[in-house]
mmCIF file of C-alpha atoms in Angstrom:
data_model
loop_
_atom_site.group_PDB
_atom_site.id
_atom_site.type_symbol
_atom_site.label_atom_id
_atom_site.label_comp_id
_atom_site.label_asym_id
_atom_site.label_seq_id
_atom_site.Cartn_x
_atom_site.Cartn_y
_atom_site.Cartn_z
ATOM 1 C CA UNK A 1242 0.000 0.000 0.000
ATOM 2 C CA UNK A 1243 1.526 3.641 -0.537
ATOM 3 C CA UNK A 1244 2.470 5.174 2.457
ATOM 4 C CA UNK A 1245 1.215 8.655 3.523
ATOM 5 C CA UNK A 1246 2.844 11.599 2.184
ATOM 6 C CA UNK A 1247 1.600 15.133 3.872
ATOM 7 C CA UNK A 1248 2.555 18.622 4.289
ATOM 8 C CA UNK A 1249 1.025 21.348 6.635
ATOM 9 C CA UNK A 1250 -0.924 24.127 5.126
ATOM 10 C CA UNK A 1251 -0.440 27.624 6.424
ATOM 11 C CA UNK A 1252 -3.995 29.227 7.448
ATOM 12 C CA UNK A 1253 -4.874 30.687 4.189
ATOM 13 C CA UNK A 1254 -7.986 32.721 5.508
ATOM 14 C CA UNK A 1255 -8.865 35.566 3.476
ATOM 15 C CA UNK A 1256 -7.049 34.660 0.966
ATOM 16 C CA UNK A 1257 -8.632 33.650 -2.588
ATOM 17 C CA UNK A 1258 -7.406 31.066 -4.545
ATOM 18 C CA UNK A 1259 -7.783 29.885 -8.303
ATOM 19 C CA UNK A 1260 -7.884 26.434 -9.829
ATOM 20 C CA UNK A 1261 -8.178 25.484 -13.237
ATOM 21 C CA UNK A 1262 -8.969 21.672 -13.417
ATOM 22 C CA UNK A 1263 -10.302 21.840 -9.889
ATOM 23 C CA UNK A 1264 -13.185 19.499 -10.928
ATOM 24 C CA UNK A 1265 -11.147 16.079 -11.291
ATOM 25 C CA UNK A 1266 -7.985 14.631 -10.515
ATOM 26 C CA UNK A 1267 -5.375 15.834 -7.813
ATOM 27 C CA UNK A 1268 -6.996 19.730 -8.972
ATOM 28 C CA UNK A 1269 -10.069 18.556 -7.126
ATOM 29 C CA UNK A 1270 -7.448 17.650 -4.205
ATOM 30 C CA UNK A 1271 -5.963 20.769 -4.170
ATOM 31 C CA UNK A 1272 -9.201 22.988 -4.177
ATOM 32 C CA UNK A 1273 -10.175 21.118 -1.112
ATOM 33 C CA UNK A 1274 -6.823 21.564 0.554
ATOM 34 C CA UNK A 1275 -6.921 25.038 -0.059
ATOM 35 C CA UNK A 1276 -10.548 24.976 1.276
ATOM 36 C CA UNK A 1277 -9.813 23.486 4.099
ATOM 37 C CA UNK A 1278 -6.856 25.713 4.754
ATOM 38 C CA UNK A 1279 -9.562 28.503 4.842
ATOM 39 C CA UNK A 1280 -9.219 30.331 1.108
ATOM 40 C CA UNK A 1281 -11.664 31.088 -0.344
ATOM 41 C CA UNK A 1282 -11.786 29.223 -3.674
ATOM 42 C CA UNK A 1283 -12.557 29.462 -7.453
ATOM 43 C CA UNK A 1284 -13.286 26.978 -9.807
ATOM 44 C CA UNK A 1285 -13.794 27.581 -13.281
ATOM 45 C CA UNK A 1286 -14.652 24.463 -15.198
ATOM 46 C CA UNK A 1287 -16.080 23.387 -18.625
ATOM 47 C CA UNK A 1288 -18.637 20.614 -17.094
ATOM 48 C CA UNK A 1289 -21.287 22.253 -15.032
ATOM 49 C CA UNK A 1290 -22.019 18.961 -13.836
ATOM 50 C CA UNK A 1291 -18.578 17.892 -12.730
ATOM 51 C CA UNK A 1292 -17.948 21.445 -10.993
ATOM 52 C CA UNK A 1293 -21.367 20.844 -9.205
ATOM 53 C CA UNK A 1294 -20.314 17.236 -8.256
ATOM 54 C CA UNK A 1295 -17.067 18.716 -6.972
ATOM 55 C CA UNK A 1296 -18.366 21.339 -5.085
ATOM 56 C CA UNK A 1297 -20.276 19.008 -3.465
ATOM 57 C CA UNK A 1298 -17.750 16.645 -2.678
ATOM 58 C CA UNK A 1299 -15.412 19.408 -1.195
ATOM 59 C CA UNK A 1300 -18.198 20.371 1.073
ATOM 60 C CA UNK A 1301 -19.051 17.070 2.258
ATOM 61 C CA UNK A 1302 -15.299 16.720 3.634
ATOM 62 C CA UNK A 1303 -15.376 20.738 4.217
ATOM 63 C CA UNK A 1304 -18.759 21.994 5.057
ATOM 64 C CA UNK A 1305 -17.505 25.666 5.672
ATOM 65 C CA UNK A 1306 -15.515 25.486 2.728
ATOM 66 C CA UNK A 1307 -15.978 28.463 0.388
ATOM 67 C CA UNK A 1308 -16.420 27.769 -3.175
ATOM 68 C CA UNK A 1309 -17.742 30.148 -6.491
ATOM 69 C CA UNK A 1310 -17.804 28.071 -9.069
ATOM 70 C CA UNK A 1311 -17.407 29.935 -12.775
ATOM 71 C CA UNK A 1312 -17.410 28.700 -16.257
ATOM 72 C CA UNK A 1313 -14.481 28.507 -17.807
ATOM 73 C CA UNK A 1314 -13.206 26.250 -21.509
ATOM 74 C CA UNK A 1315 -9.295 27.045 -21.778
ATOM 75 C CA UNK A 1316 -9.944 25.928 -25.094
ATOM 76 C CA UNK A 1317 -12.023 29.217 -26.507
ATOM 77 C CA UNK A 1318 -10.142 32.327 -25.666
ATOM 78 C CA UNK A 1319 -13.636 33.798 -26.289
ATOM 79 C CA UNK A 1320 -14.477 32.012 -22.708
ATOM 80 C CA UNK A 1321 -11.022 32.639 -21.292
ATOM 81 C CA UNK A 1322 -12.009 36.727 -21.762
ATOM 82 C CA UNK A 1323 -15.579 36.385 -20.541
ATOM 83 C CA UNK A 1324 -14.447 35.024 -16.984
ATOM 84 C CA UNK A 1325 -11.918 37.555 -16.852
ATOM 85 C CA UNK A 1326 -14.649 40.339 -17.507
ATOM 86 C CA UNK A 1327 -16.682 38.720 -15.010
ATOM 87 C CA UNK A 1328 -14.229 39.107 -11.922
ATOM 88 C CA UNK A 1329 -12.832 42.237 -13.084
ATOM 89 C CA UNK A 1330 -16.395 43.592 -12.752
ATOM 90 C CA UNK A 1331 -16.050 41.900 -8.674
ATOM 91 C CA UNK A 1332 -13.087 43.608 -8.071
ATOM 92 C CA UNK A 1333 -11.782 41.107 -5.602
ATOM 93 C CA UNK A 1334 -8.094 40.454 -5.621
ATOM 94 C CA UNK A 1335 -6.578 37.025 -6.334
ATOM 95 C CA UNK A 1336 -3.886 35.972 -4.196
ATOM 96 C CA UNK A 1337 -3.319 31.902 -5.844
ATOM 97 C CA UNK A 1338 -3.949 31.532 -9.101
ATOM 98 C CA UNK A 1339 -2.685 27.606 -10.071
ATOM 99 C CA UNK A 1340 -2.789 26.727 -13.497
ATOM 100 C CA UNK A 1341 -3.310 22.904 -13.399
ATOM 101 C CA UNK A 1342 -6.292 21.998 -15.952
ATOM 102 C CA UNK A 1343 -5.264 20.254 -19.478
ATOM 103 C CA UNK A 1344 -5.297 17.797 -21.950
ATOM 104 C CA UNK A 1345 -2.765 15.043 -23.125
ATOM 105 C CA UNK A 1346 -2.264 13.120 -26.526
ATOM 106 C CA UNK A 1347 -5.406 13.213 -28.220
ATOM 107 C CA UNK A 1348 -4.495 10.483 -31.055
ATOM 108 C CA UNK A 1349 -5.405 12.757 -33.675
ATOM 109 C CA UNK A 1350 -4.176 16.384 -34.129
ATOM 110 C CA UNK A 1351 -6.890 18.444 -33.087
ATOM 111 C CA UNK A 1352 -7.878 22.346 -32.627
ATOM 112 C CA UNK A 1353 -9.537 24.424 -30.303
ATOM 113 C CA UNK A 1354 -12.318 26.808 -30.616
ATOM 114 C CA UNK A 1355 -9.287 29.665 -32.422
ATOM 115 C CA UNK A 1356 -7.746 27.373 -34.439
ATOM 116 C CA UNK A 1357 -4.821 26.671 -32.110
ATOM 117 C CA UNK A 1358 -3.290 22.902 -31.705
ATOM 118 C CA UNK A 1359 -5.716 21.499 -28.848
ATOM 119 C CA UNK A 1360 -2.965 20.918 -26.493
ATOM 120 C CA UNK A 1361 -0.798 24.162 -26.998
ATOM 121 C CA UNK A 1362 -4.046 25.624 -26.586
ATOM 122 C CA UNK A 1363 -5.321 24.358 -23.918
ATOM 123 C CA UNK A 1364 -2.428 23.615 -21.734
ATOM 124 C CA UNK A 1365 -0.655 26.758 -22.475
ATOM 125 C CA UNK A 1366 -2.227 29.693 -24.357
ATOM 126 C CA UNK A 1367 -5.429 29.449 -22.469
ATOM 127 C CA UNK A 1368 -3.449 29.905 -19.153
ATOM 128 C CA UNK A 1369 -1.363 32.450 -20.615
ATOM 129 C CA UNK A 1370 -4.269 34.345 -21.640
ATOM 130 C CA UNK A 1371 -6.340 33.789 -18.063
ATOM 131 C CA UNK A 1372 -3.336 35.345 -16.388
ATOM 132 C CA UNK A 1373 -3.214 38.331 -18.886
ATOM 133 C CA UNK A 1374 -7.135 39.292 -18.156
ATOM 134 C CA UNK A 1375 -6.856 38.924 -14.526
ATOM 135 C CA UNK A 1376 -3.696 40.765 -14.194
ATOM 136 C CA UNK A 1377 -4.815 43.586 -12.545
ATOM 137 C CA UNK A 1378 -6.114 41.324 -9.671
ATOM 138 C CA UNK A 1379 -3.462 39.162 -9.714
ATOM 139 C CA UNK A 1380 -1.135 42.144 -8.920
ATOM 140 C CA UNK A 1381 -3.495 43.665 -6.207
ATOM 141 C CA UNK A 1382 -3.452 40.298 -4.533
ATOM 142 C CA UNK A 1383 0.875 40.395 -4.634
ATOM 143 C CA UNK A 1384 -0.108 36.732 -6.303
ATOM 144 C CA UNK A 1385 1.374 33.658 -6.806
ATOM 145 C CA UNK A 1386 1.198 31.766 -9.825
ATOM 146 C CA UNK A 1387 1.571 28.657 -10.137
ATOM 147 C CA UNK A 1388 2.135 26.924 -13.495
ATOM 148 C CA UNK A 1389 1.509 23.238 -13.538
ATOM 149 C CA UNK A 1390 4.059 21.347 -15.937
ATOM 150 C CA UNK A 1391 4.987 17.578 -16.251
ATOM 151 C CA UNK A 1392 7.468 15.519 -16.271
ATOM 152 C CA UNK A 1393 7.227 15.019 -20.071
ATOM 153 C CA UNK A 1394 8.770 18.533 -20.097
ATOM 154 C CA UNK A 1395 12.273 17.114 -19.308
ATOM 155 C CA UNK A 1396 13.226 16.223 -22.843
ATOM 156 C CA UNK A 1397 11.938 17.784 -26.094
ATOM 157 C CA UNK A 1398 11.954 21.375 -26.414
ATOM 158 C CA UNK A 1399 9.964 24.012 -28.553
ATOM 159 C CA UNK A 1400 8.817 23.525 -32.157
ATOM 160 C CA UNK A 1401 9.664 26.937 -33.314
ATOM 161 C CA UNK A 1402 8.917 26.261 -36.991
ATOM 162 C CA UNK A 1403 5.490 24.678 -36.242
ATOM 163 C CA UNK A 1404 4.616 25.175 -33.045
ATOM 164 C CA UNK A 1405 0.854 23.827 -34.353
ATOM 165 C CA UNK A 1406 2.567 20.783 -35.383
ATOM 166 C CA UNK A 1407 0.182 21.492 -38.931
ATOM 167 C CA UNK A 1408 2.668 19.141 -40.265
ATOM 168 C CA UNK A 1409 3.771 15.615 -38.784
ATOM 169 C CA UNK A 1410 1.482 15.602 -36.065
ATOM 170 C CA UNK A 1411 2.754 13.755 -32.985
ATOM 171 C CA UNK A 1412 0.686 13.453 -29.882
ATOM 172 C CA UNK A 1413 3.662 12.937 -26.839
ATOM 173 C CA UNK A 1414 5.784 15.581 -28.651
ATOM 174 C CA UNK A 1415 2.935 18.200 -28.813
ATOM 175 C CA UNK A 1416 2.383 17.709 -25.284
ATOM 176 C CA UNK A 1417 5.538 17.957 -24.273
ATOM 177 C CA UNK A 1418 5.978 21.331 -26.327
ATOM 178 C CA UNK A 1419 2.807 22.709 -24.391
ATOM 179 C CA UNK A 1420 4.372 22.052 -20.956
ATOM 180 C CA UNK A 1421 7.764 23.565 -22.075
ATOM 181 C CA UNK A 1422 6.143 26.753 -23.106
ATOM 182 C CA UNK A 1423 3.943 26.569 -19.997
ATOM 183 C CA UNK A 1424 6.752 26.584 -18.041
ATOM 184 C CA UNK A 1425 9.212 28.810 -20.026
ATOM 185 C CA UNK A 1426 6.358 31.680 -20.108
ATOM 186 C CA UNK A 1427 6.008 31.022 -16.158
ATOM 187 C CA UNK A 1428 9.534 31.669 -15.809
ATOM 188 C CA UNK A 1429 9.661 34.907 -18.127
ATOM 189 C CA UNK A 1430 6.662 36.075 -16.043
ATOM 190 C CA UNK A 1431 8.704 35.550 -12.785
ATOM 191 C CA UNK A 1432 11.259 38.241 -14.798
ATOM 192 C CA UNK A 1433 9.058 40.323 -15.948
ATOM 193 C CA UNK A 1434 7.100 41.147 -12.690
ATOM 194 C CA UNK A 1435 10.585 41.372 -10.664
ATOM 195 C CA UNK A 1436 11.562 43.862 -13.727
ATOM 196 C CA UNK A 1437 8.180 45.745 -13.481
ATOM 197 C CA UNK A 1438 7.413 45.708 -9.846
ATOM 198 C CA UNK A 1439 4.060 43.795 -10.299
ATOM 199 C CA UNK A 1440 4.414 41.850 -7.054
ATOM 200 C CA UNK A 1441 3.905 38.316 -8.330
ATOM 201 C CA UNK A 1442 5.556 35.611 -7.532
ATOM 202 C CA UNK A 1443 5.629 33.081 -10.371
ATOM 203 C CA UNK A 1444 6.603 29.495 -9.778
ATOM 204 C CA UNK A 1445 6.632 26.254 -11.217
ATOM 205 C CA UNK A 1446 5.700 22.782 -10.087
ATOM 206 C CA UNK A 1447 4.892 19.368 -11.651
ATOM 207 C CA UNK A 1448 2.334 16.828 -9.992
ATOM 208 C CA UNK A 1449 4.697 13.677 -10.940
ATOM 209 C CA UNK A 1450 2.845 10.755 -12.553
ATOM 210 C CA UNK A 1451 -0.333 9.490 -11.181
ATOM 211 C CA UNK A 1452 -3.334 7.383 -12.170
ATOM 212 C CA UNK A 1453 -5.674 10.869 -13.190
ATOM 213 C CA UNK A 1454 -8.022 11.125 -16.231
ATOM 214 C CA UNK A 1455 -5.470 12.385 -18.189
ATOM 215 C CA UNK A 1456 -4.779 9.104 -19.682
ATOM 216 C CA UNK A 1457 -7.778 8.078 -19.284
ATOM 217 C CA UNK A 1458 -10.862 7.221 -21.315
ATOM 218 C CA UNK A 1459 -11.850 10.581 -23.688
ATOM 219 C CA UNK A 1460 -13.938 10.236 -26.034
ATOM 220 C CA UNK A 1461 -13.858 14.243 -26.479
ATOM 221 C CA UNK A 1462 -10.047 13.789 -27.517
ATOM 222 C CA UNK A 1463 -10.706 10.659 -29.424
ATOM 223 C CA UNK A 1464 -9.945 8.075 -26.898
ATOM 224 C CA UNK A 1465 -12.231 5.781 -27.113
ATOM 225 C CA UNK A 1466 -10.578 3.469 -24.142
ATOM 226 C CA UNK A 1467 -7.845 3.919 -21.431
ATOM 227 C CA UNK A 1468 -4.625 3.514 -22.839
ATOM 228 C CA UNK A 1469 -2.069 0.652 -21.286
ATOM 229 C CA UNK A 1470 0.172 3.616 -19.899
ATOM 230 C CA UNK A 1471 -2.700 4.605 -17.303
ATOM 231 C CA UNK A 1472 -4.123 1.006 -16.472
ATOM 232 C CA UNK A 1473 0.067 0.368 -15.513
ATOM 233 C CA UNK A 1474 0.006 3.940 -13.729
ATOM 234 C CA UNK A 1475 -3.207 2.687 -11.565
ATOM 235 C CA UNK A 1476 -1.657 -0.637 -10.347
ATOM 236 C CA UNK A 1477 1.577 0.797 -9.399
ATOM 237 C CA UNK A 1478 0.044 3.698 -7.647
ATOM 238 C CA UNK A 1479 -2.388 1.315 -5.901
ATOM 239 C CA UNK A 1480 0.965 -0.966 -4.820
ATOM 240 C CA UNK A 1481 2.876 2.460 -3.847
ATOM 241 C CA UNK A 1482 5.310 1.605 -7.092
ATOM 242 C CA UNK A 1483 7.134 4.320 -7.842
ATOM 243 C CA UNK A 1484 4.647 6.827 -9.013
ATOM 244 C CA UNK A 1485 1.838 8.677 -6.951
ATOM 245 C CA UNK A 1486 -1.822 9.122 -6.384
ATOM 246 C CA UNK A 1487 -3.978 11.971 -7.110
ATOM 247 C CA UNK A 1488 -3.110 13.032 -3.515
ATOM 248 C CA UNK A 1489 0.463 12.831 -3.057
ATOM 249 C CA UNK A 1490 0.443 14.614 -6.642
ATOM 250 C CA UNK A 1491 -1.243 17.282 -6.005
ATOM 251 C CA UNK A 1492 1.290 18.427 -3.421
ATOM 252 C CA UNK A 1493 3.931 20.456 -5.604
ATOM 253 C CA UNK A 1494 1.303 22.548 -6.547
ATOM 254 C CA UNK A 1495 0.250 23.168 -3.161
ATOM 255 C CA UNK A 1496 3.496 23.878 -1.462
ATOM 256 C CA UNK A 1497 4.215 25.933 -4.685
ATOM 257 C CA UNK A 1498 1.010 27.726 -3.604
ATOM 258 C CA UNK A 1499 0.861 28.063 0.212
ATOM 259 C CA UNK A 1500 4.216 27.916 1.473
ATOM 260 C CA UNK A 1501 5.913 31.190 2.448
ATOM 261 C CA UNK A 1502 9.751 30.847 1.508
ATOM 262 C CA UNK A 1503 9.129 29.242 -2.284
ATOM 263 C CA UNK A 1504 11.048 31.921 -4.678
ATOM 264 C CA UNK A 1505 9.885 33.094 -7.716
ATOM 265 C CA UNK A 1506 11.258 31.005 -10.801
ATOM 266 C CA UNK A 1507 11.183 27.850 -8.337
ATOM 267 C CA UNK A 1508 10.915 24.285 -9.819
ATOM 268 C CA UNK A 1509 8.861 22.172 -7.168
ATOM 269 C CA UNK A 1510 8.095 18.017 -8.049
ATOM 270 C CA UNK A 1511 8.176 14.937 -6.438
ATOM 271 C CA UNK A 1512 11.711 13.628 -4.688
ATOM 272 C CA UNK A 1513 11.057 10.046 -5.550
ATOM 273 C CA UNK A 1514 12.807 8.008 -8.577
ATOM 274 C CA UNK A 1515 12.752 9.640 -12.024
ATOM 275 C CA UNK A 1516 10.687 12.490 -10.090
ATOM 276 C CA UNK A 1517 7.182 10.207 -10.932
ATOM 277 C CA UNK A 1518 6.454 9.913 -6.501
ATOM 278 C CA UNK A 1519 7.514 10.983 -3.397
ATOM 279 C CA UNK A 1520 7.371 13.927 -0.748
ATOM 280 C CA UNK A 1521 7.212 17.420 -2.628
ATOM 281 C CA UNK A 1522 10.894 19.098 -3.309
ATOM 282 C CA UNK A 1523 12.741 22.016 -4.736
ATOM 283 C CA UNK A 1524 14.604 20.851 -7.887
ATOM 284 C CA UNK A 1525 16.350 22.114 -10.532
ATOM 285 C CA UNK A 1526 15.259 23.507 -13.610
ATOM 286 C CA UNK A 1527 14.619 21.202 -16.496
ATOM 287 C CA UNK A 1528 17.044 21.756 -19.502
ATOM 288 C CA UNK A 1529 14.406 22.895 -22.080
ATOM 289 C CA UNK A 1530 13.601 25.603 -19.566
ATOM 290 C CA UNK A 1531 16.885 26.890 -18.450
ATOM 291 C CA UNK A 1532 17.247 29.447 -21.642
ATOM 292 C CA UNK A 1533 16.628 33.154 -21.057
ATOM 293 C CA UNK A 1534 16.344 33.974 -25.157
ATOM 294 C CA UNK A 1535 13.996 31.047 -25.280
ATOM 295 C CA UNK A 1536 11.733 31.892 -22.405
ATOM 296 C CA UNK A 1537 11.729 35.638 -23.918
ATOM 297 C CA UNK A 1538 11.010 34.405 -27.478
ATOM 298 C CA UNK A 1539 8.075 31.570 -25.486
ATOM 299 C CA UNK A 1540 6.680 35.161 -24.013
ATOM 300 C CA UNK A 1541 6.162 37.028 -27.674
ATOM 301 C CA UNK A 1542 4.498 33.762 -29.373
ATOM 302 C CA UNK A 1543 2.615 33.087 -26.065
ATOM 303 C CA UNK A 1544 0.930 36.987 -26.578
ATOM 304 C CA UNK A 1545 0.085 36.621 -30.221
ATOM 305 C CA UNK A 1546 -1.456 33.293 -30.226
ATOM 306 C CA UNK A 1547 -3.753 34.375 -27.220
ATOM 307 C CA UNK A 1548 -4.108 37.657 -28.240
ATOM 308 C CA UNK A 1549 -3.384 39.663 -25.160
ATOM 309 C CA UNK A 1550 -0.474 42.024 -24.440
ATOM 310 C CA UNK A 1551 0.899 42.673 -21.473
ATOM 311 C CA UNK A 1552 2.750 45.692 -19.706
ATOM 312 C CA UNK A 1553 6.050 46.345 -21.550
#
């Protein structure tokens, strides 16, 4: 059996908090940590009928939690911009924001609502534009961000001649792009607010590997049927083997979140073998994230395919 892995919250009352994929999987973990920590929380989803199922679920293990849910497809940027509008027009500063929903090798190349490669899309420019429309909260809240990459994002690197793979499609390598420019733009943004005074800190962390939907069954990505990779991931999780569980994998997101001496441009993942399990850690950088001229060059595309700008 896998053996408990914890870490103590700091009392987050009054704070609010912001998690994208907060319906499912270890997101659903962490928006009940952070509820139970006392933030109040956000969740924006794309199933009305998962959020509401989640909700519920936090609240039956939290009854004083505090949870708004929102709607929210990091697929359309139309949607992106409408929730952004919406808690602009609240006014309420955002002191978390952790980007954490996504989408992983759809078998097919496929697009999102703009035309953009479904999992750069999703994974990536969808986040980057969330934290460009919420900026001004974000930076009244003296945030941090937290962008959620994977462990896929140790080897590969950025597709700067297609980065909508339009030719040669391959699923793995797509995803693995997406997380490198999630986590190249996170690192920029840790830059660019030190440069600019905008008071957030900007962090990275990666769950590990655990048994989570991403794998999963999809029929909405064209997988019909769980693949092999996540019916091995579930029996080594189940046997403590070397990789996590939604809970344990959910942590390097939450220290990334909560704890008070994480620095900006931090890498935070699991300790265990390969980084797939273990007790949450520092570590360092990835090699397809450790160039500057890269991240800047990540920061330029990552504006014009989500059409936002942000402060020079």
């Amino acid at each position: 059996m896998p053996r408990t892995i914890d870490v103590t919250v700091p009392d987050l009352s009054g704070r609010r908090a912001l998690v994208t994929g907060g319906s499912d999987g270890m997101g659903l973990r962490l928006a009940e940590r952070l509820a139970r920590a006392g933030a109040d929380v956000l969740l924006p989803v794309r199933n009305p009928a998962k959020g509401e199922a989640a909700v519920a679920r936090i609240r039956a293990a939290v009854p004083d939690a505090r949870l708004t849910l929102h709607a929210l497809d990091l697929s359309s940027l139309d949607s992106v911009a409408a929730l952004g509008e919406t808690l602009q027009q609240q006014g309420e500063p955002i002191h978390m924001l952790v980007g954490n929903a996504g989408v992983m090798t759809p078998p097919e190349r496929q697009t999102t609502a703009d035309g953009l490669e479904l999992q750069l899309g999703t994974n990536h420019v969808g986040h980057v534009a969330l934290v460009a429309h919420l900026l001004p909260l974000l930076r009244a809240g003296r945030a941090r961000v937290v962008s959620q990459l994977s462990v896929a994002a140790a080897r590969g690197g950025m597709r700067w001649h297609d980065p909508q793979f339009a030719q040669g499609y391959d699923g793995m390598a797509a995803y693995r792009q997406s997380k490198i420019a999630f986590g190249l733009f996170g690192l920029e943004l840790a830059r660019r607010s030190d440069a600019g005074g905008w008071g957030l800190t900007s962090v990275l962390s990666h769950p590990g590997v655990a048994p989570t939907s991403l794998l999963a069954a999809r029929p909405e990505v064209g997988r019909a049927e769980d693949t092999r990779e996540v019916r091995l991931i579930r029996w080594m999780s189940a046997r403590g083997l070397i990789v996590g569980t939604p809970e344990t994998a959910m942590l390097p997101a939450l220290v990334a979140a909560t704890f008070p001496d994480v620095e900006a441009g931090q890498l935070w993942s699991p300790r265990g073998p390969g980084r797939l399990g273990g007790a949450p850690a520092l570590q360092p950088l990835y090699r397809p994230l450790r160039s500057e001229a890269d991240a800047a060059r990540a920061w330029d595309l990552s504006q014009e395919l989500a059409g936002v700008r942000f402060p020079a």
